[in-house]
Every structure is written in C-alpha cells, then in structure tokens.
Coordinates of C-alpha atoms and ligand atoms in Angstrom, one line a residue:
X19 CA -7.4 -85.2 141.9
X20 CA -10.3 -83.2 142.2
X21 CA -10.6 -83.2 146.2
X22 CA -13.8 -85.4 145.7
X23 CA -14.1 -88.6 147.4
X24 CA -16.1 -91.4 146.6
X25 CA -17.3 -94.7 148.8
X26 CA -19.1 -97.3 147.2
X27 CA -20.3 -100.3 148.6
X28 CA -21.2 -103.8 147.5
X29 CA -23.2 -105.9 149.9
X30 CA -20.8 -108.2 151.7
X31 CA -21.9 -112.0 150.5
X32 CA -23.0 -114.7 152.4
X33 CA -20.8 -117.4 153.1
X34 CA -22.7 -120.4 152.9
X35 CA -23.5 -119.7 149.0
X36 CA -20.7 -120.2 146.3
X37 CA -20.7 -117.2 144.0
X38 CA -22.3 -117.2 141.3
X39 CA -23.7 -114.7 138.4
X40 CA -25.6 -112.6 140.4
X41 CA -23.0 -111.5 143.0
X42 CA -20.4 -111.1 140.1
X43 CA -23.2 -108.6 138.4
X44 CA -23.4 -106.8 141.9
X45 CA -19.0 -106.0 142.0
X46 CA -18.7 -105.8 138.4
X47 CA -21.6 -103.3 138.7
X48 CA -19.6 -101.2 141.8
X49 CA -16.3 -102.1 139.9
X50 CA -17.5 -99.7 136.9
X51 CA -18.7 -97.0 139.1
X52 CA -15.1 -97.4 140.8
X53 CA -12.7 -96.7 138.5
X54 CA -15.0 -94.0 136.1
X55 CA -14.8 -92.2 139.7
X56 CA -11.5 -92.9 140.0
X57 CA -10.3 -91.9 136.2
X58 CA -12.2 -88.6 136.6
X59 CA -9.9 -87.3 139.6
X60 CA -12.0 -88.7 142.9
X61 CA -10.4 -90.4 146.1
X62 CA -12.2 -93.6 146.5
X63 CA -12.9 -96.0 148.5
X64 CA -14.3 -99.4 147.0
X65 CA -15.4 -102.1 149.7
X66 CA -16.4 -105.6 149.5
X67 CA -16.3 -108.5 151.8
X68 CA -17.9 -111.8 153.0
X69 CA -21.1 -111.4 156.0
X70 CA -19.6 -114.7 157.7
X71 CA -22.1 -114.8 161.1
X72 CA -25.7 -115.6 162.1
X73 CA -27.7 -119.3 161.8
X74 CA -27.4 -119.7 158.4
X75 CA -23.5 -119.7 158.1
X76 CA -23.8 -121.8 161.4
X77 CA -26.0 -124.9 160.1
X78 CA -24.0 -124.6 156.5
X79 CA -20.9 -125.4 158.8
X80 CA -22.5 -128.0 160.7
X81 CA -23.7 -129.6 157.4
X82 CA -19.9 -129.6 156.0
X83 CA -19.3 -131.0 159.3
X84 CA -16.4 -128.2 160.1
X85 CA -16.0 -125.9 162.2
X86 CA -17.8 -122.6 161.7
X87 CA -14.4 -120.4 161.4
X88 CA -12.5 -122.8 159.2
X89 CA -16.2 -122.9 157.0
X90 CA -15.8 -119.3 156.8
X91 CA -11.9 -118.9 156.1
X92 CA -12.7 -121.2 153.0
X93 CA -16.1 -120.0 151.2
X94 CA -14.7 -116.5 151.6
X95 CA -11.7 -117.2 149.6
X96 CA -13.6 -118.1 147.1
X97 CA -15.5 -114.7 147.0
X98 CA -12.1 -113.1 147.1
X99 CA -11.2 -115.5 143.8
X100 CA -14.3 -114.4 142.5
X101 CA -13.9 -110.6 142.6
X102 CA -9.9 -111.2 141.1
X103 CA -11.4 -112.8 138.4
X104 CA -14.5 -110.5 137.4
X105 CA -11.1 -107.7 137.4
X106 CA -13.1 -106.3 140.0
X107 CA -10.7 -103.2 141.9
X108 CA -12.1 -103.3 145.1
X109 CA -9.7 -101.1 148.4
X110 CA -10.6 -103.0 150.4
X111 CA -12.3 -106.9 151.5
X112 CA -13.7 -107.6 154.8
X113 CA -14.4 -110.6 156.4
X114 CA -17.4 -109.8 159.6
X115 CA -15.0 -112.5 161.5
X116 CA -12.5 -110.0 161.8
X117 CA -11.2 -108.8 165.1
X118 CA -11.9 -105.0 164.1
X119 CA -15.6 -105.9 163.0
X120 CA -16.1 -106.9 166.5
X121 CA -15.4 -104.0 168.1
X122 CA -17.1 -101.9 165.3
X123 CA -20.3 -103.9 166.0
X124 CA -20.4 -104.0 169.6
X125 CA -19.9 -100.0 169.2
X126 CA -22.7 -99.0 167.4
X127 CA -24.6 -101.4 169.7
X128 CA -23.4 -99.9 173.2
X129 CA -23.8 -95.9 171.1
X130 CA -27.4 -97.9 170.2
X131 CA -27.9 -98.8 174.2
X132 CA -27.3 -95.3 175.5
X133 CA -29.7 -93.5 172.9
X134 CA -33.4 -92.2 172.7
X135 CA -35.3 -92.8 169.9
X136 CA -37.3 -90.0 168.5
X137 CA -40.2 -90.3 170.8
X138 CA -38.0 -89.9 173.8
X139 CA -37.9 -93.5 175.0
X140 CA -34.7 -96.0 175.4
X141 CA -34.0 -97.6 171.7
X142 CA -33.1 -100.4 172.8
X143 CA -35.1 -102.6 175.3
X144 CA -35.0 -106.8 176.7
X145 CA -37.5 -108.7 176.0
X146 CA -39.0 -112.2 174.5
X147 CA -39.2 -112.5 170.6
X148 CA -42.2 -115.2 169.6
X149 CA -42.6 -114.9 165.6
X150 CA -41.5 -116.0 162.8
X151 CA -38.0 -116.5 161.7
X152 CA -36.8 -117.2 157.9
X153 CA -32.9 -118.7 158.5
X154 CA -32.4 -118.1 154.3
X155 CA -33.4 -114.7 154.7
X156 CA -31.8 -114.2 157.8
X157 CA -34.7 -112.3 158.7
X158 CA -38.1 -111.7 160.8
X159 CA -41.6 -111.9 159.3
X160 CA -45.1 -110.5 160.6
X161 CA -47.9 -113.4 160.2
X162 CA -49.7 -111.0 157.3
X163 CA -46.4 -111.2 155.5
X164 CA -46.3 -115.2 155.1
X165 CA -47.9 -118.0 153.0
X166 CA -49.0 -121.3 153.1
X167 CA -46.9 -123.9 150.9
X168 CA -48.8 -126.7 149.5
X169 CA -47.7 -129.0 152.5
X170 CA -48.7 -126.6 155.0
X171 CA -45.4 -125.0 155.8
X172 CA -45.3 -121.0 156.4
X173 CA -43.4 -119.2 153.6
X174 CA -41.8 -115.8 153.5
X175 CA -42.7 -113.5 150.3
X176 CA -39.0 -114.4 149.4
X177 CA -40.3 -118.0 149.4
X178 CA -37.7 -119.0 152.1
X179 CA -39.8 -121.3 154.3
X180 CA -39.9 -119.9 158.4
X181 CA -39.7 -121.5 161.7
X182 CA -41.4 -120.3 164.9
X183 CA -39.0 -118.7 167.3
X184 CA -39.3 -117.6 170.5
X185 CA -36.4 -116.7 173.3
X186 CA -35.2 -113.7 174.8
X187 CA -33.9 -110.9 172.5
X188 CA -32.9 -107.5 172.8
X189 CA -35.1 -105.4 170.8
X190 CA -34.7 -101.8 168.4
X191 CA -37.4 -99.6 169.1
X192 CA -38.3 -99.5 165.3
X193 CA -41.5 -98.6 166.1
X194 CA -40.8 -94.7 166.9
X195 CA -39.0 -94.3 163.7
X196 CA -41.7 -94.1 161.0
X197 CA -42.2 -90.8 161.0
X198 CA -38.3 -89.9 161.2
X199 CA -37.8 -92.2 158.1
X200 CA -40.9 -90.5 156.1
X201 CA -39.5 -87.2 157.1
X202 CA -35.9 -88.8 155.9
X203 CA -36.9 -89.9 152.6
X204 CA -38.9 -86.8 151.6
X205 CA -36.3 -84.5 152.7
X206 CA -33.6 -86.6 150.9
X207 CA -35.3 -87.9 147.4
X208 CA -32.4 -89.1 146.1
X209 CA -31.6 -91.7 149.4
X210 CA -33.2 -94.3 147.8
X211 CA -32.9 -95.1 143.8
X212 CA -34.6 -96.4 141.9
X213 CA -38.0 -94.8 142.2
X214 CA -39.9 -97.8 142.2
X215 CA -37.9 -99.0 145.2
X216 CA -38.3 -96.4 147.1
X217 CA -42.3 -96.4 146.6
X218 CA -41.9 -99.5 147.7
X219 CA -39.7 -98.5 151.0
X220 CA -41.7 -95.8 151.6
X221 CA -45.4 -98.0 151.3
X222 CA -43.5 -100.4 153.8
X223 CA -42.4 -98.0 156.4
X224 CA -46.2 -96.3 156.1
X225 CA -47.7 -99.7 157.1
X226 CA -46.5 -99.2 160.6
X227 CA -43.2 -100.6 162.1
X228 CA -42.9 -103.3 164.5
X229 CA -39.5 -103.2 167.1
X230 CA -36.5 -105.0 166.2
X231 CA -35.7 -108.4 167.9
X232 CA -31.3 -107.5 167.3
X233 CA -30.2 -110.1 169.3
X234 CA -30.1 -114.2 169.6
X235 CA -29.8 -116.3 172.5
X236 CA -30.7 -119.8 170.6
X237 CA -27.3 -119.9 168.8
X238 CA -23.6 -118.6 169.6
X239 CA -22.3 -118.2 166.2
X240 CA -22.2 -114.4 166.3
X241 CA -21.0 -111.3 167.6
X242 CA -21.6 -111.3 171.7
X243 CA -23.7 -108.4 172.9
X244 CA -21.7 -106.3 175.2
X245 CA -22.3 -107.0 178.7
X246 CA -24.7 -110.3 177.7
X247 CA -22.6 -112.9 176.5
X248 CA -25.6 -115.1 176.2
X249 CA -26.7 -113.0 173.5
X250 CA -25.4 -112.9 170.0
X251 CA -25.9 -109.8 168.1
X252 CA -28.5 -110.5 165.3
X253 CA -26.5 -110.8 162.2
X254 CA -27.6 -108.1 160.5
X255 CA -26.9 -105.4 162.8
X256 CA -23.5 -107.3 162.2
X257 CA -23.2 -107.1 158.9
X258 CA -24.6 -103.3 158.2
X259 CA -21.7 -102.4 160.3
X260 CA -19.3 -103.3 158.1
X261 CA -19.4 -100.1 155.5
X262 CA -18.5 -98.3 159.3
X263 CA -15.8 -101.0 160.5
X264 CA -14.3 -100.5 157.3
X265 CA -13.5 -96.8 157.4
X266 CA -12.5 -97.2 161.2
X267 CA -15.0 -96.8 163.2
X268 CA -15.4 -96.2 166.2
X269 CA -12.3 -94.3 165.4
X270 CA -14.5 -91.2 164.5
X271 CA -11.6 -89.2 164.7
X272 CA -9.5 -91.5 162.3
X273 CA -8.6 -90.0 159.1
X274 CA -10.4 -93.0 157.0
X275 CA -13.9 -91.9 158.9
X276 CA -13.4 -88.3 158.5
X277 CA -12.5 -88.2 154.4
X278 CA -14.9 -91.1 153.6
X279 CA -18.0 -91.5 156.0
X280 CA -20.8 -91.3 155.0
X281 CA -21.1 -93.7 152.2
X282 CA -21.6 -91.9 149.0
X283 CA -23.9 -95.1 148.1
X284 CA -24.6 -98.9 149.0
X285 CA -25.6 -100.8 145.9
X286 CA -27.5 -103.6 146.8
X287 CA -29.5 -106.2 144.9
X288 CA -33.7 -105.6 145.3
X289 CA -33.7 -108.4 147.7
X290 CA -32.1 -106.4 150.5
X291 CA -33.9 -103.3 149.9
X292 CA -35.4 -103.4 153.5
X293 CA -32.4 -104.1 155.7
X294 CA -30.4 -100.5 154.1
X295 CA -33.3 -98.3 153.7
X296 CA -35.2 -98.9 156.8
X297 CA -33.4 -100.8 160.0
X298 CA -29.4 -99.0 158.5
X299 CA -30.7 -95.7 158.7
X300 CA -32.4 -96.3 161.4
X301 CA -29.5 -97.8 163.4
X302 CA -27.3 -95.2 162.4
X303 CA -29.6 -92.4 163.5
X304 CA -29.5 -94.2 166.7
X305 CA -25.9 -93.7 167.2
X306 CA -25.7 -90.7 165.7
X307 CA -24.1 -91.2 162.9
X308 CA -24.3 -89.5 159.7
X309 CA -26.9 -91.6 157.1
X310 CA -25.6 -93.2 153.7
X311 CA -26.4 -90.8 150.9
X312 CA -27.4 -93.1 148.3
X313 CA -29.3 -97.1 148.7
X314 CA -29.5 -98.2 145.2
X315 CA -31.6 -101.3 144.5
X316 CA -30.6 -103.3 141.1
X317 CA -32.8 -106.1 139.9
X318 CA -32.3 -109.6 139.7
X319 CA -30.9 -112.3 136.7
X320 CA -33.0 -115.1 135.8
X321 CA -30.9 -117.5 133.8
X322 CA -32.6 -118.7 130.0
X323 CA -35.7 -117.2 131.4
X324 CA -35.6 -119.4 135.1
X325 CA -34.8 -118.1 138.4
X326 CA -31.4 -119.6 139.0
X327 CA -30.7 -122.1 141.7
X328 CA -28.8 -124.9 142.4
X329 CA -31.8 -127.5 142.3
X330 CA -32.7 -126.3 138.6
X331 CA -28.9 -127.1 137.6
X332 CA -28.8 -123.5 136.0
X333 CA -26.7 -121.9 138.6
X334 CA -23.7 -119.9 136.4
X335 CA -20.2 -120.1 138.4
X336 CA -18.7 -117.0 137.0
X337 CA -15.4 -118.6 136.2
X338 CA -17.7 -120.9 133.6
X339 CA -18.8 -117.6 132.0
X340 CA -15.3 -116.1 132.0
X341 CA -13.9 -119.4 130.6
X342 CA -16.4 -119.0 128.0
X343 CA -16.7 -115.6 127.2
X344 CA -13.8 -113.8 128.3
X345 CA -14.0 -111.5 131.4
X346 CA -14.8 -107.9 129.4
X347 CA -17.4 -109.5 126.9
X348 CA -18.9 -110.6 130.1
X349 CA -18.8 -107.5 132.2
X350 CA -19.5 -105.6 128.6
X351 CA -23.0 -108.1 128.3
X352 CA -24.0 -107.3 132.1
X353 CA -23.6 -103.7 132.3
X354 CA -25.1 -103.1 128.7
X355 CA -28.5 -105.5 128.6
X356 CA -30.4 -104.2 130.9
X357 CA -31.5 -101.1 132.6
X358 CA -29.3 -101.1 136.0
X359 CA -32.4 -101.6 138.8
X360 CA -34.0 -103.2 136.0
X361 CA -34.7 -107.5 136.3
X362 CA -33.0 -109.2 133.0
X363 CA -32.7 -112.7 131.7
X364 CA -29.1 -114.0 131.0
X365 CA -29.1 -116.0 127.7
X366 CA -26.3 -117.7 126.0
X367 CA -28.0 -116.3 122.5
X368 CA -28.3 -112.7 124.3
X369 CA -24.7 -112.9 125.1
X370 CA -23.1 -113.8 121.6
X371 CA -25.5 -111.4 120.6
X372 CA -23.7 -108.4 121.9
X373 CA -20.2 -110.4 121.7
X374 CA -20.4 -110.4 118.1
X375 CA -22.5 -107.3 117.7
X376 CA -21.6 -104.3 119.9
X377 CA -18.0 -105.5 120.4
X378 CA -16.6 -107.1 117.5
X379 CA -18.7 -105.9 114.9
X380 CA -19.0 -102.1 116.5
X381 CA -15.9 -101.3 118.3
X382 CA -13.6 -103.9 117.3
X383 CA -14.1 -103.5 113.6
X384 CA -13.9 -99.7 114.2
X385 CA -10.6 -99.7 115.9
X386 CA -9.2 -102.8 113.7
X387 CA -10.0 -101.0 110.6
X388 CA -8.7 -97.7 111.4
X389 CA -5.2 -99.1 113.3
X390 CA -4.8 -101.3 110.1
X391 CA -4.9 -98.4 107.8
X392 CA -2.5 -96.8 109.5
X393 CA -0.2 -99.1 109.7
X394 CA -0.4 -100.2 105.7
X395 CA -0.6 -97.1 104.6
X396 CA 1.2 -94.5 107.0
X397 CA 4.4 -96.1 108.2
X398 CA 2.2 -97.2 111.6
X399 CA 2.7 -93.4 112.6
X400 CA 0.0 -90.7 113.8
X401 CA -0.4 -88.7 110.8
X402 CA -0.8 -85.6 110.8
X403 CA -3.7 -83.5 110.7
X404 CA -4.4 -80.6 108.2
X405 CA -7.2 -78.3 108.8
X406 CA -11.0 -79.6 110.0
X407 CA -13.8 -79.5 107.5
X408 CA -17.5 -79.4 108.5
X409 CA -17.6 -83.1 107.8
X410 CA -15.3 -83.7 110.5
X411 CA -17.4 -81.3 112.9
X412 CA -20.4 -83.8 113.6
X413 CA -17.8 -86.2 114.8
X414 CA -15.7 -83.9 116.7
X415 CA -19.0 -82.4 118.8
X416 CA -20.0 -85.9 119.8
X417 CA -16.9 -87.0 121.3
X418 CA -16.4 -84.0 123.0
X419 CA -20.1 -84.1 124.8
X420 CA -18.9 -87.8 125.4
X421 CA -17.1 -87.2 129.0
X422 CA -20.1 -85.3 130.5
X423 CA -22.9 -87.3 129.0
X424 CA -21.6 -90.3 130.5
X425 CA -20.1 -88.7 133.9
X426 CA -24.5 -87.5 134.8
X427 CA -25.1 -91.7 133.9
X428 CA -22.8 -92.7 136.1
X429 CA -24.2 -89.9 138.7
X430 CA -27.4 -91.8 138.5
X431 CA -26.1 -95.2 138.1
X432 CA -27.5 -95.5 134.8
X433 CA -24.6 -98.0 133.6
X434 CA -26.5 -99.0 130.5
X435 CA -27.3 -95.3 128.9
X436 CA -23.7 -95.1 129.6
X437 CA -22.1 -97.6 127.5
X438 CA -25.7 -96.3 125.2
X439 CA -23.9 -93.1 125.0
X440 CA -20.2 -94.4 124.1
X441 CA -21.5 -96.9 121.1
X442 CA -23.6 -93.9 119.8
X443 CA -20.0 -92.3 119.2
X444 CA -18.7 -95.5 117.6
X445 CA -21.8 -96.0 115.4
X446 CA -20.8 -92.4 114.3
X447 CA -17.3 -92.9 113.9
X448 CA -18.1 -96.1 111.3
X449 CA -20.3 -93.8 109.3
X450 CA -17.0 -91.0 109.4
X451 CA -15.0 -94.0 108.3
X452 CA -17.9 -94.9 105.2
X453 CA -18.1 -91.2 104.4
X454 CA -14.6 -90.2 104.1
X455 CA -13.5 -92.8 102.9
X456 CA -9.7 -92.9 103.7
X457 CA -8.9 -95.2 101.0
X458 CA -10.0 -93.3 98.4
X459 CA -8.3 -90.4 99.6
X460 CA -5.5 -92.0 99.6
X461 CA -5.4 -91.3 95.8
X462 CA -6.9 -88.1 95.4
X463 CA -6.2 -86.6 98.6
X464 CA -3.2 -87.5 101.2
X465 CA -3.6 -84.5 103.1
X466 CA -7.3 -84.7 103.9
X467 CA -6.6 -89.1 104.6
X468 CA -4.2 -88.1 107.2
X469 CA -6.8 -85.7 108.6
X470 CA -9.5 -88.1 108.7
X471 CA -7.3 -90.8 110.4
X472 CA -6.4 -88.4 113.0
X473 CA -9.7 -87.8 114.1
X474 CA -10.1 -91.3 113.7
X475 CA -7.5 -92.9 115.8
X476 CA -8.3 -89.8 118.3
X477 CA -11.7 -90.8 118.4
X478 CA -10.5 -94.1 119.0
X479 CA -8.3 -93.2 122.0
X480 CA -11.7 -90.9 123.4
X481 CA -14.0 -94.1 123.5
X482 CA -11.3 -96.2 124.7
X483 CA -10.5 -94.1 127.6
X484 CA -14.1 -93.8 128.7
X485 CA -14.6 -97.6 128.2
X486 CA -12.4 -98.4 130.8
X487 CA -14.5 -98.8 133.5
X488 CA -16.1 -101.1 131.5
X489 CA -14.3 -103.2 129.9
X490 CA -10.5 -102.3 131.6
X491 CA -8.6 -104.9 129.8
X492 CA -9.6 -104.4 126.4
X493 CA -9.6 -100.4 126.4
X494 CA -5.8 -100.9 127.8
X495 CA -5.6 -102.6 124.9
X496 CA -6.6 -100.9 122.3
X497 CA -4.7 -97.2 124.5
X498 CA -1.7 -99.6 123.8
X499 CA -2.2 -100.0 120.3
X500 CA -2.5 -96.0 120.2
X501 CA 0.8 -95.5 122.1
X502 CA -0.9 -93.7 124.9
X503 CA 1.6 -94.2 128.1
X504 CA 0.2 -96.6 130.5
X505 CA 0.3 -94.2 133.7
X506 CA -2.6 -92.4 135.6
X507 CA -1.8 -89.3 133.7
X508 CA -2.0 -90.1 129.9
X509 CA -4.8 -92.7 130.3
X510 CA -7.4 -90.7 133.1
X511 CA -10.3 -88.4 131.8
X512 CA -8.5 -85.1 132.0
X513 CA -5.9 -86.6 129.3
X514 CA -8.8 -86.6 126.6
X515 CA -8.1 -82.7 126.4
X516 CA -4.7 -82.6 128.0
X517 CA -2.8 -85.4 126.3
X518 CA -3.9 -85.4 122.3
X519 CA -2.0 -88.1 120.2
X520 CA 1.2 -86.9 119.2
X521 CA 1.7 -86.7 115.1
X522 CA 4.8 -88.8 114.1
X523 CA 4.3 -91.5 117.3
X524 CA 5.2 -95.1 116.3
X525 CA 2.5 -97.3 116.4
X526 CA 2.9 -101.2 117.3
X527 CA 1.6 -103.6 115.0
X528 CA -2.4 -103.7 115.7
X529 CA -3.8 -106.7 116.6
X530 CA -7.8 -107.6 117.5
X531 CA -9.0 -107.1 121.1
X532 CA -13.1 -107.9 120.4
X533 CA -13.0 -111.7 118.9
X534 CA -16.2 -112.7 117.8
X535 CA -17.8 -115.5 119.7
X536 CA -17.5 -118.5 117.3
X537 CA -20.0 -121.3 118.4
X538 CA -18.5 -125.0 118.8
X539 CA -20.6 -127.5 117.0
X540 CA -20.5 -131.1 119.0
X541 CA -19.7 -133.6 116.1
Ligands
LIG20 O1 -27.9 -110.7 151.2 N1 -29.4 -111.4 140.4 O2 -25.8 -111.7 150.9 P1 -26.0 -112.6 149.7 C1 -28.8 -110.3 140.7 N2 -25.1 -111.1 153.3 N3 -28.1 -110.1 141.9 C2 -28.1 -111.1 142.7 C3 -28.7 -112.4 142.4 C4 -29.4 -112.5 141.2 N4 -30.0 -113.6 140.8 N5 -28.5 -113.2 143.4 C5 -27.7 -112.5 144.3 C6 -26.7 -111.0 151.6 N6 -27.5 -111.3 143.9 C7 -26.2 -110.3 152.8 C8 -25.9 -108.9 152.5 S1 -25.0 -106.5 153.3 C9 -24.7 -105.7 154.8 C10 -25.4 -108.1 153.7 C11 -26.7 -110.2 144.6 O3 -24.8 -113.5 149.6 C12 -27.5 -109.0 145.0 O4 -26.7 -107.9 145.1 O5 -27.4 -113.3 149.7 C13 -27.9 -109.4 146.4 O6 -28.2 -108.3 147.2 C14 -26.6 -110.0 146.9 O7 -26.1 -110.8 145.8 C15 -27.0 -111.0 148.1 O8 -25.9 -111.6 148.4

C-alpha cells in the first residue's frame, strides 16, 4: 500500500430504466480506474448504487401497478446483476431507499437549513415554485431554456417534454453562489474535466443563477424534509447525497469519512454535468463540507449511428453484448474506441473490428505464439536468459516506461491513450518476435533463443499485468499461463520489478484467451 486512498464514483442509476449499454460503459469505465488504483498500492473505495426516489420512479411504479418499494427492490437488482456481469468491482452498492440514506439526506438538509450563503442571507428559504418541471430529467427549466414540439408541447434541451408546476417548495439560495462557484472553478482547474465541460459549466453559472426549488409537496415518494412532512426532499438533493451516505455521513467523525471524503472524482455521463458541478458543490459548501475534487463528464453512445432508445428497438441489454461478445472484448471495445468524454457510435462492425484486430490478432497472437514456442521447444519452462544485446534494449525501455505512461492516463482519465500506450508495447513485441526470430535461433543459436523468449514471455507478463484493469479475466489468464501466483503480491504493479519470472518455472499447457469473433451466416 502506498497510504493513498482513492474514491470513485459512478452515478447511482435510475430505477425506472432497465440497464443498458450506456450505464454498463459508465461502471466498466470506474471499474478500470478501480482496480489500476487498486493494483498500484491505493486504498479505495469504489461506489455504485440505484437513485430509487422522486416522480419518475413514482409514476414508473404506478404504471407496473406495484407498489413503489417493491418496484424499486426489483429494477435495482437488476442493476446489481448488471455490474456482476460487466465484472465490475464495485465496495460498495447503495440503494437511496435505505434507512442510512435517510438520515444522510435529512442531515445535509437541516446543516443546509442552519447555514448562510455567501451573501450573508439564510440558504434555504419557503416559498411557491411556478415553472417548469421535466419528470425524465427530474429537473427544473427556465422558459428561455425550452422549445416548442411540433404539437405545441414545451420541451427541455434534453428533449424530455415539461409540465407546469406550481406548489409550495423549499428553495436553495442558488442565486448567491455564482461568484463562489467562478471563484471555485478558477481556483480549482482540474474540478471539472473535460475542458469542454467545464466551459460549458462555467458559461452556465455566468448566465446568472436562479434559487433552487429542493423540495415537493405534489408527491410523497421521497425523502420527508425534517420538520415538514408534507414536503418531500427534491430527489436530487437525495440522490447527490449518496457519495456522503456512503462513507458515513453524518458520522464526520467515522473512520470511512475521515480516510475517504472528499471524493477523489464523480464520473458522470454529459447529461448530468449540471446537477455535480453547480447545485453538489454548491450544497456541499452549504453544509460545510469539503467539495469533490474531480466531476468528470464522459460522452454518450449512439448505437449504428442512432441515439438509442427503446422506441427505435436499438436499445443494447448488456447481457446481449456479453452473450455475444464475451465480457473483456466488450469492456476491451468500450474503453479503447473512443476518447473517454468523447461521444462514440457502437457498431457491430466496429466491435469485431477490434475483437479480431487489437485482441486476437495483436495480443492474442503475441502471447499464443510466444507460450507455444516455449512449450514445443523448451520443455514448457522459463528459459533462461544469457546477456542483453542492443536489439533487446528498444524492447526492454518501452516496457519499462509502460507503468508510468499509463499511471499519468489514468491520472487524467484518459482510458483510451492508456490501452494506446499498452498495444504500442505489443505492436513492438511482434516486430522483437519477426526480428529475432526464435526459430531460427533455435539452430544457430540456443543461447540467444532462450534470451529472446525471456524478454518475450516477460514482456508478456508486463502487458498482462497492466491490462488488468481492463480486461481482468483474460490478463488472469494469460498471468496463469506464465505461472505468476495468483495473489495481490505477484500479480500488483510493484511485482513488474519485484517479482521477475523465475528461469526453470513449469509452464501449463497454453491455451488462447482472445478468440476471434467468427460471424454466423443465417442459412
Ligand atoms: O441520471 N451513453 O441516472 P440514469 C453513455 N439517477 N452513457 C450513458 C448513456 C449513453 N447513451 N445513457 C446513460 C441519473 N448513460 C441519476 C444520477 S447521480 C447522483 C444520479 C449513463 O439512470 C451516464 O453515465 O439516467 C449517465 O450519466 C447515467 O447513465 C445516467 O443514468
């Protein structure tokens, strides 16, 4: 351990939505951050979890005719199903209806209630909300915000159509942050990633802020305000709090809060860009709590170039992309096609395409090859290396920059120049493999052949180690194959130097762990 610690956060999913490709991208995305964290020494804390409250979840109850609670015990499994089968190695999963969220929520709302905002006046005020209310979005809207739909009816820029609402509410004095956020995110450049997001924060906030309507009187499916039953808390104030419920809040004192609060970072999907970067920090200021240190915004899957929805019959089920695919090739395909906070398409002709190319043609070969040799031609044992040459050298320098190169990509969430950076090294280790030739030596030079497979099969177990955050269940494959013990120890990032494959160490019989995507002709 390196006395780091590390808490990463998806956004906890809606209930009344089955999951689908997008929220798998979202936890396979934290998953990889997760364990490279964890496999170079960190404490962490991984957290995902269902948002089960508020109008949406209420009317998606009513239209399954059950009751709300029993609605939510059963959609959320199936997020919990879905993060078991993306191999996704989350601490912990919350549910908002839990007992400990309630008290977490109605915390930060009485700390809220006593406070001042930065202008001197009380934060948090009753009054009578009358605008416009998006249920999809779970969100408010001003009038210059919205557009007219062909039939009249008021849209938001999401495109979630909005109804007029007007009762009493509890609002956030929202207004009297503007400056204190500006001043936030200019102190703090790195608070919100990537740049274009947080131009886009920052062009918001400027516009001018409007208080907060945070509570709901029309509905009861919610978190009661303290001291005004009547009132349900709005349902995000609900939901933000669950990165605080979850380390034990409003046990400030408690050992969770104290090693893991603040948030190292809230990855988030574009979508919600406003709710973490303007009303969290804002909320948590408010109670005087420390601020996340990191929002960062990835962008959105369209599927075969459409935006993917139920209606269109394109919405992918991620068991239907495991079953197809396998789980790594998947994660592998997600993390690798696109620049993460970049949009992407997801196409079954893109995904074969790096199936059969990056993994089996790349790495798979690579490792089959090599493993294979050794096993024909060296008893299936480590051979034993003579001295380096300067062929050897180019090889050697790029696997040892390996570990740091990717360690400042996942630093800045750049999960694509990561895997970039690992296939450079396995591009380089198939041209070794060309170059030296091993079967030739095998005539002309045994010596130098067991050299060069050493620094192959080392290379091997380098590229493997750092791939799995990736793709975990084919690099503990291939560390297998290579004998490497399968404990903390032998297989984190600190083995690459400490633990070095042992000459004379029996081999088991290699076997493939990239198959190439064959397609199935209908007849
Ligand atoms: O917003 N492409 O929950 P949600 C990429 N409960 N990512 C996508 C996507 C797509 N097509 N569709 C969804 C909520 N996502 C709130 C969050 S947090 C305190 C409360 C991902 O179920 C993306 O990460 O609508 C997005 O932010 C998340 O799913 C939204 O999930």
């Amino acid at each position: 351990m390196t006395g780091a610690t590390f808490y990463i956060t998806t956004p906890i999913y809606y209930v009344n939505d089955s999951p689908h490709l997008g929220h798998a991208y979202t936890s396979v995305a934290c998953d990889a951050l997760a364990r490279f964290k964890r496999l170079d020494g960190d404490r962490v804390l991984f957290l995902t979890g269902t948002d089960e409250h508020g109008q949406k979840v209420a009317k998606s109850a009513r239209d399954a005719g059950v009751d709300p609670q029993a609605f939510c015990d059963r959609v959320s499994e199936n997020f919990r199903t879905m993060t078991r089968l993306m191999n996704v190695s989350n601490d912990q999963f919350i549910r908002t209806t839990e007992p400990r969220h309630a008290s977490a929520s109605q915390a930060i709302w009485q700390a809220i209630a006593k406070s001042k905002s930065p202008k001197g006046r009380d934060n948090l005020y009753l009054g009578k909300y009358a605008g416009w209310y998006a249920v999809r979005d779970e969100a408010f809207y001003g009038e210059d915000e919205l557009t007219t739909g062909p039939n009249g009816t008021k849209r938001a820029p999401s495109g979630a159509e909005v109804e007029w609402v007007e009762e009493p509410s509890y609002f956030f004095r929202l207004s009297d942050w503007q400056d204190w956020l500006l001043d936030h995110y200019t102190r703090n450049p790195d608070f919100i990633a990537p740049a274009s997001r947080r131009n886009e924060v920052t062009s918001f906030v400027k516009g001018g802020l409007t208080d907060l309507s945070i509570s709901r009187t029309s509905f009861s499916w919610g978190v009661p305000v303290p001291g005004d039953p009547k009132h349900v808390m709005y349902v995000w104030l609900d939901a933000l709090t669950n990165y605080l419920t979850a380390v034990g809040y409003p046990e400030t004192a408690s050992a969770d809060f104290k090693t893991f609060w603040p948030a190292d970072i809230h990855v988030v999907g574009k979508d919600i860009v406003r709710f973490h970067c303007v009303y969290w920090p804002a909320f948590l200021a408010a109670a005087g709590l420390a601020l996340p240190k990191r929002v960062f915004a990835h962008g959105w899957w369209t599927v075969e170039g459409q935006k993917m929805s139920k209606s269109l019959g394109n919405f992918i089920a991620p068991q239907h992309l495991v079953d197809q695919y396998g789980i790594d090739a998947v994660r592998y395909f997600m993390l690798r096609e696109l620049p993460f906070g970049s949009d992407g398409d997801f196409s079954h002709r893109a995904v074969v395409g790096r199936i059969n190319g990056d993994l089996a043609n790349d790495f798979g070969n690579l490792a089959q090859r090599v493993l294979s040799f050794i096993n024909k031609n060296c008893d299936g044992k480590i051979p034993t290396p003579g001295n380096f040459i300067d062929h050897d050298g180019s090889l050697l320098n790029m696997r040892a920059g390996l570990l740091p190169s990717v360690r400042q990509c996942i630093d800045t969430q750049e999960l694509n120049h990561a895997l970039e950076f690992i296939w450079t090294v396995v591009a380089e280790a198939n041209r070794y493999v060309d170059s030296q030739a091993p079967w030739a030596l095998k005539k002309s030079d045994p010596p130098r052949m067991d050299t060069v497979l050493y620094v192959l099969a080392e290379t091997i177990r380098h590229l493997a180690t750092l791939a799995q955050p990736f793709v975990p269940q084919a690099a503990a494959k291939l560390l297998d194959q290579l004998a490497v013990p399968d404990d903390f120890e032998h297989r984190c990032f600190k083995a690459l130097a400490a633990h070095p494959l042992k000459p004379g160490t029996q081999l088991p019989k290699p076997v493939g762990v990239f198959p190439r995507y064959v397609e199935t002709v209908a007849s």
